[in-house]
Coordinates of C-alpha atoms and ligand atoms in Angstrom, one line a residue:
V1 CA 83.6 92.2 75.7
Q2 CA 83.5 95.5 74.3
G3 CA 80.0 97.1 75.1
L4 CA 79.2 94.6 77.3
M5 CA 77.9 97.7 79.6
A6 CA 76.8 100.0 75.9
G7 CA 74.1 101.8 76.3
K8 CA 73.4 102.2 80.2
K9 CA 73.7 105.1 82.0
G10 CA 75.0 104.8 86.0
L11 CA 75.2 107.1 88.6
V12 CA 79.2 106.4 90.7
L13 CA 78.4 108.2 94.4
G14 CA 82.1 107.6 96.7
L15 CA 84.6 108.6 94.7
A16 CA 87.5 110.5 96.2
N17 CA 90.9 109.8 94.6
N18 CA 91.6 106.9 92.0
R19 CA 92.3 104.9 94.7
S20 CA 88.7 104.7 95.8
I21 CA 86.7 101.6 94.9
A22 CA 84.4 104.1 93.3
W23 CA 87.1 104.5 90.7
G24 CA 87.9 100.5 89.8
I25 CA 83.9 99.9 89.0
A26 CA 83.6 103.4 87.4
K27 CA 86.5 102.6 85.2
A28 CA 85.6 99.5 84.8
C29 CA 81.9 100.3 83.6
A30 CA 83.2 103.4 81.3
Q31 CA 85.4 100.9 79.4
H32 CA 82.9 98.9 78.3
G33 CA 80.5 101.9 77.1
A34 CA 78.7 102.8 79.7
E35 CA 78.0 106.3 80.2
I36 CA 78.6 107.8 84.1
A37 CA 77.9 110.7 86.2
L38 CA 80.2 111.6 89.1
T39 CA 79.2 113.3 92.5
W40 CA 81.9 114.2 94.7
Q41 CA 81.8 115.3 98.3
G42 CA 82.8 118.6 99.1
D43 CA 84.5 121.1 97.4
A44 CA 88.5 119.2 98.1
L45 CA 87.1 115.6 96.4
K46 CA 85.4 118.1 93.7
K47 CA 89.4 118.6 92.4
R48 CA 89.9 115.5 92.2
V49 CA 87.0 114.5 91.1
E50 CA 86.8 116.5 88.0
P51 CA 90.2 115.1 86.4
L52 CA 88.8 111.9 86.6
A53 CA 85.5 113.0 85.3
Q54 CA 87.2 114.3 82.7
E55 CA 89.1 111.4 82.0
L56 CA 86.2 108.9 81.4
G57 CA 84.2 111.5 79.2
A58 CA 81.5 110.8 82.2
I59 CA 79.1 114.4 83.0
L60 CA 79.2 115.9 87.0
A61 CA 76.2 115.4 88.9
G62 CA 77.3 117.3 91.8
H63 CA 77.9 117.7 95.3
C64 CA 76.5 115.0 97.4
D65 CA 76.8 114.6 101.6
V66 CA 74.3 111.9 102.2
T67 CA 73.9 113.5 105.5
D68 CA 72.2 116.3 103.8
P69 CA 69.0 115.1 101.9
A70 CA 68.6 118.4 99.6
S71 CA 72.3 117.4 98.1
I72 CA 70.8 113.7 97.1
D73 CA 68.0 115.6 95.4
A74 CA 70.2 117.6 93.7
V75 CA 71.6 115.4 92.5
F76 CA 69.0 113.2 91.0
A77 CA 66.7 116.4 90.0
E78 CA 70.4 116.5 87.7
V79 CA 70.5 113.2 86.4
E80 CA 67.3 113.7 85.6
K81 CA 67.8 116.9 83.8
Q82 CA 70.7 115.3 82.1
W83 CA 69.2 111.7 81.2
G84 CA 66.1 111.0 82.4
R85 CA 66.3 107.8 83.5
L86 CA 69.4 105.5 84.8
D87 CA 69.9 102.1 84.5
F88 CA 72.5 101.5 87.4
V89 CA 73.7 102.7 90.3
V90 CA 76.8 102.5 92.2
H91 CA 76.8 103.6 96.3
A92 CA 80.5 103.2 97.6
I93 CA 79.9 105.6 100.4
A94 CA 80.6 104.9 103.9
F95 CA 82.5 106.7 107.3
S96 CA 83.0 106.4 111.0
D97 CA 85.0 108.3 113.5
K98 CA 88.5 106.9 113.3
D99 CA 88.5 107.4 117.4
E100 CA 85.9 104.2 117.1
L101 CA 88.0 102.9 114.7
T102 CA 90.3 101.0 117.4
G103 CA 89.7 99.3 120.6
R104 CA 86.5 97.9 121.7
Y105 CA 83.2 98.1 119.8
L106 CA 81.5 98.3 123.1
D107 CA 83.1 102.0 124.1
T108 CA 80.9 103.2 120.9
T109 CA 79.2 105.9 121.8
Q110 CA 75.2 106.6 120.7
A111 CA 75.9 109.9 118.3
N112 CA 78.6 108.2 116.4
F113 CA 76.7 105.3 116.3
N114 CA 73.8 106.7 114.8
R115 CA 75.8 109.1 112.0
T116 CA 77.4 105.5 111.3
L117 CA 74.8 104.2 110.6
D118 CA 73.1 107.1 109.0
I119 CA 76.5 107.5 106.1
S120 CA 77.2 104.2 105.9
C121 CA 73.6 102.2 105.6
Y122 CA 70.4 104.3 104.9
S123 CA 72.3 106.5 102.5
F124 CA 71.8 103.4 100.4
T125 CA 67.9 103.3 100.9
A126 CA 67.6 106.9 100.5
I127 CA 69.7 107.0 96.6
A128 CA 66.9 103.6 96.3
Q129 CA 64.7 105.3 96.8
R130 CA 65.3 108.1 94.3
A131 CA 66.9 105.7 91.5
E132 CA 63.7 104.0 91.7
K133 CA 61.7 106.6 89.7
L134 CA 64.0 106.9 87.4
M135 CA 64.3 103.3 86.5
D136 CA 61.7 102.8 85.0
K137 CA 62.9 99.7 82.6
G138 CA 64.3 98.0 86.0
G139 CA 67.8 98.5 86.4
S140 CA 71.0 97.5 89.2
L141 CA 71.8 99.0 92.6
L142 CA 75.0 98.1 94.1
T143 CA 76.5 99.0 97.8
L144 CA 79.5 97.5 99.1
T145 CA 80.9 95.6 101.8
Y146 CA 83.3 94.3 103.9
F147 CA 83.7 91.1 105.4
G148 CA 83.1 92.5 109.1
A149 CA 79.6 92.3 109.0
E150 CA 79.6 88.8 108.8
K151 CA 82.0 87.9 111.2
W152 CA 84.3 90.1 114.4
M153 CA 87.6 91.6 112.9
P154 CA 89.2 94.0 115.0
H155 CA 88.6 97.7 114.9
Y156 CA 86.1 97.5 112.4
N157 CA 83.9 97.6 115.3
V158 CA 80.3 100.1 114.8
M159 CA 81.6 99.8 111.0
G160 CA 81.0 96.1 111.1
V161 CA 77.4 96.5 112.7
A162 CA 76.5 99.2 109.8
K163 CA 78.0 96.8 107.1
A164 CA 75.7 93.8 108.6
A165 CA 72.5 96.3 108.6
L166 CA 73.4 97.2 105.0
E167 CA 74.1 93.6 103.4
A168 CA 70.0 92.7 105.9
S169 CA 69.3 96.5 103.4
V170 CA 70.0 94.9 100.2
R171 CA 67.9 92.1 101.2
Y172 CA 65.1 94.1 101.7
M173 CA 65.4 95.7 98.9
A174 CA 66.0 93.6 96.3
A175 CA 62.1 92.1 97.6
D176 CA 60.9 95.4 97.5
L177 CA 62.3 96.2 93.9
G178 CA 61.9 93.0 92.0
E179 CA 58.9 93.2 90.7
K180 CA 60.1 96.7 88.6
N181 CA 63.1 94.4 87.6
I182 CA 65.3 96.7 89.6
R183 CA 68.1 94.6 91.2
V184 CA 69.8 94.9 94.4
N185 CA 73.4 93.3 95.2
A186 CA 76.5 94.0 97.1
V187 CA 80.1 93.7 96.3
S188 CA 81.7 92.0 99.8
A189 CA 85.6 93.2 98.8
G190 CA 88.7 92.5 100.9
P191 CA 91.2 95.0 102.1
I192 CA 92.2 97.8 100.1
K193 CA 94.6 100.7 100.7
T194 CA 92.0 104.0 100.1
L195 CA 91.6 107.1 102.3
A196 CA 88.8 105.0 104.3
A197 CA 90.8 102.1 105.0
S198 CA 93.1 104.4 106.6
G199 CA 91.2 105.7 109.1
I200 CA 91.2 101.7 110.1
G201 CA 93.2 100.9 112.9
D202 CA 96.3 98.0 112.3
F203 CA 95.3 98.2 108.3
R204 CA 98.6 97.3 107.2
Y205 CA 98.5 94.1 109.6
I206 CA 94.6 93.1 108.5
L207 CA 96.4 93.3 104.3
K208 CA 99.3 91.0 105.1
W209 CA 96.9 88.5 107.2
N210 CA 94.9 88.9 103.9
E211 CA 97.5 88.5 101.5
L212 CA 99.5 85.5 104.0
N213 CA 96.2 83.6 104.4
A214 CA 93.7 84.1 101.2
P215 CA 93.2 81.4 99.3
L216 CA 94.8 83.3 96.0
R217 CA 97.9 84.2 98.7
R218 CA 96.9 88.2 97.6
T219 CA 95.0 90.7 98.0
V220 CA 92.8 92.3 95.7
T221 CA 93.0 95.9 93.5
I222 CA 90.3 98.3 92.5
E223 CA 90.3 96.5 89.0
E224 CA 89.5 93.0 90.2
V225 CA 86.4 94.8 92.9
G226 CA 85.5 96.6 90.0
D227 CA 85.1 94.1 86.8
A228 CA 83.3 91.8 89.1
A229 CA 81.0 94.9 90.6
M230 CA 80.4 95.3 86.7
Y231 CA 79.1 91.9 86.4
L232 CA 76.4 93.0 88.8
L233 CA 75.8 96.1 86.9
S234 CA 75.1 94.3 83.3
D235 CA 72.7 92.1 82.1
L236 CA 75.1 88.9 82.2
S237 CA 74.0 89.0 86.1
R238 CA 69.9 89.7 85.4
G239 CA 69.3 86.2 87.6
V240 CA 70.7 87.9 90.4
T241 CA 69.4 90.0 93.1
G242 CA 69.9 89.8 97.1
E243 CA 73.0 89.2 96.9
I244 CA 76.3 88.9 98.6
H245 CA 79.2 89.0 96.4
H246 CA 82.9 88.2 97.3
V247 CA 85.5 89.4 96.1
D248 CA 88.3 88.9 98.2
S249 CA 90.8 86.6 96.8
G250 CA 88.6 83.9 98.5
Y251 CA 89.7 85.0 102.4
H252 CA 85.7 84.2 103.3
I253 CA 86.2 80.4 103.0
V254 CA 89.2 80.7 105.4
G255 CA 88.8 78.6 109.0
M256 CA 92.3 78.5 110.2
K257 CA 95.2 80.4 109.8
N258 CA 97.7 79.1 106.8
P259 CA 100.1 76.8 108.7
A260 CA 102.5 77.6 106.2
A261 CA 102.9 81.8 106.5
P262 CA 105.4 83.2 108.3
D263 CA 104.4 85.7 112.0
I264 CA 104.5 88.9 110.6
Ligands
NAD1 P1 87.5 105.6 99.7 O1 87.2 106.3 100.5 O2 88.0 106.4 98.4 O3 85.7 106.4 99.3 C1 84.9 106.2 100.6 C2 83.6 107.5 99.8 O4 83.0 108.0 100.7 C3 84.7 109.0 99.7 O5 84.6 108.7 98.5 C4 83.2 109.7 100.5 O6 83.8 110.9 100.4 C5 82.6 109.2 100.9 N1 81.4 109.7 101.7 C6 82.2 109.6 103.3 N2 81.2 110.3 103.7 C7 80.1 110.5 102.8 C8 79.8 111.6 103.1 N3 78.5 112.0 104.4 N4 78.4 111.9 102.1 C9 79.0 111.9 100.9 N5 79.8 110.2 100.5 C10 80.6 110.5 101.9 O7 87.4 104.6 99.9 P2 86.9 102.7 99.3 O8 87.6 102.3 100.9 O9 87.4 103.1 98.1 O10 85.4 102.8 100.1 C11 84.2 102.7 99.3 C12 83.3 101.3 99.8 O11 84.3 100.5 100.1 C13 83.1 101.9 101.2 O12 81.9 101.4 101.6 C14 83.9 101.3 101.9 O13 83.3 100.8 103.5 C15 83.9 99.9 100.8 N6 84.7 98.8 101.0 C16 86.6 98.9 101.4 C17 86.9 97.7 101.4 C18 88.4 98.7 101.9 O14 89.5 97.9 102.5 N7 88.5 99.8 101.3 C19 87.5 96.9 101.9 C20 85.8 96.3 101.7 C21 84.2 97.5 101.5

């Protein structure tokens, strides 16, 4: 539907390059008429984000490192200056030390546990606190999660614990913000080869396993995640909040290996 997002202004955080899930979402929303604001983390990524912003006609909202609250404030101040309000926010940010995305969860250090939860979970709350102030007429907040929040996955470890907390925070914020007509949801995406995913041990095996065992017998693309995310950011989902929506070729319903699948 052309114009589904017409008149909507949205801030997208977590764009690293054209393989990012944030890019799939930003593209879909822009194609359907939304105005987009983008952030980057550090100078190296700025060089990648700038041409992508140009491609979408997006505005640049500045550097944002969620471990630095002043940088989050600066981004929201810029958005307020440029637009005065916001209709949606996409949080596509996660981080953990890759030395702990392998081996046992049990060996997680306190420092990396705290850092992983801070960047991958608390940051969504920190962003929602600021977004609320710019959403007088309601809005939609969206984050990205993974099935490793619900079930054990090899190597996902502390990130699975962080995603479980993130999903719980979606429900708590949905309850807090519902009376302001601000909706809070998550897309639980199937595995996709991105920069962040490359830090996860045996990621190629996980991709192949999903391809062979998911009901659709394939993995998903950032464009497919983008389209489903757009539904949650648009008025089509106006009755939906607190939801974890799986965009994973149906993998989350599977209880056992596909007997017809070859060995990997
Ligand atoms: P990506 O590497 O393209 O994006 C991750 C982003 O997080 C980057 O833009 C990075 O700059 C940002 N980030 C990390 N630490 C940050 C910090 N301190 N401050 C600000 N930004 C920071 O990878 P992606 O796979 O597109 O990841 C986006 C989201 O999707 C993540 O939450 C990830 O967990 C989630 N996800 C990914 C997959 C997958 O298989 N790729 C599956 C399900 C969910």
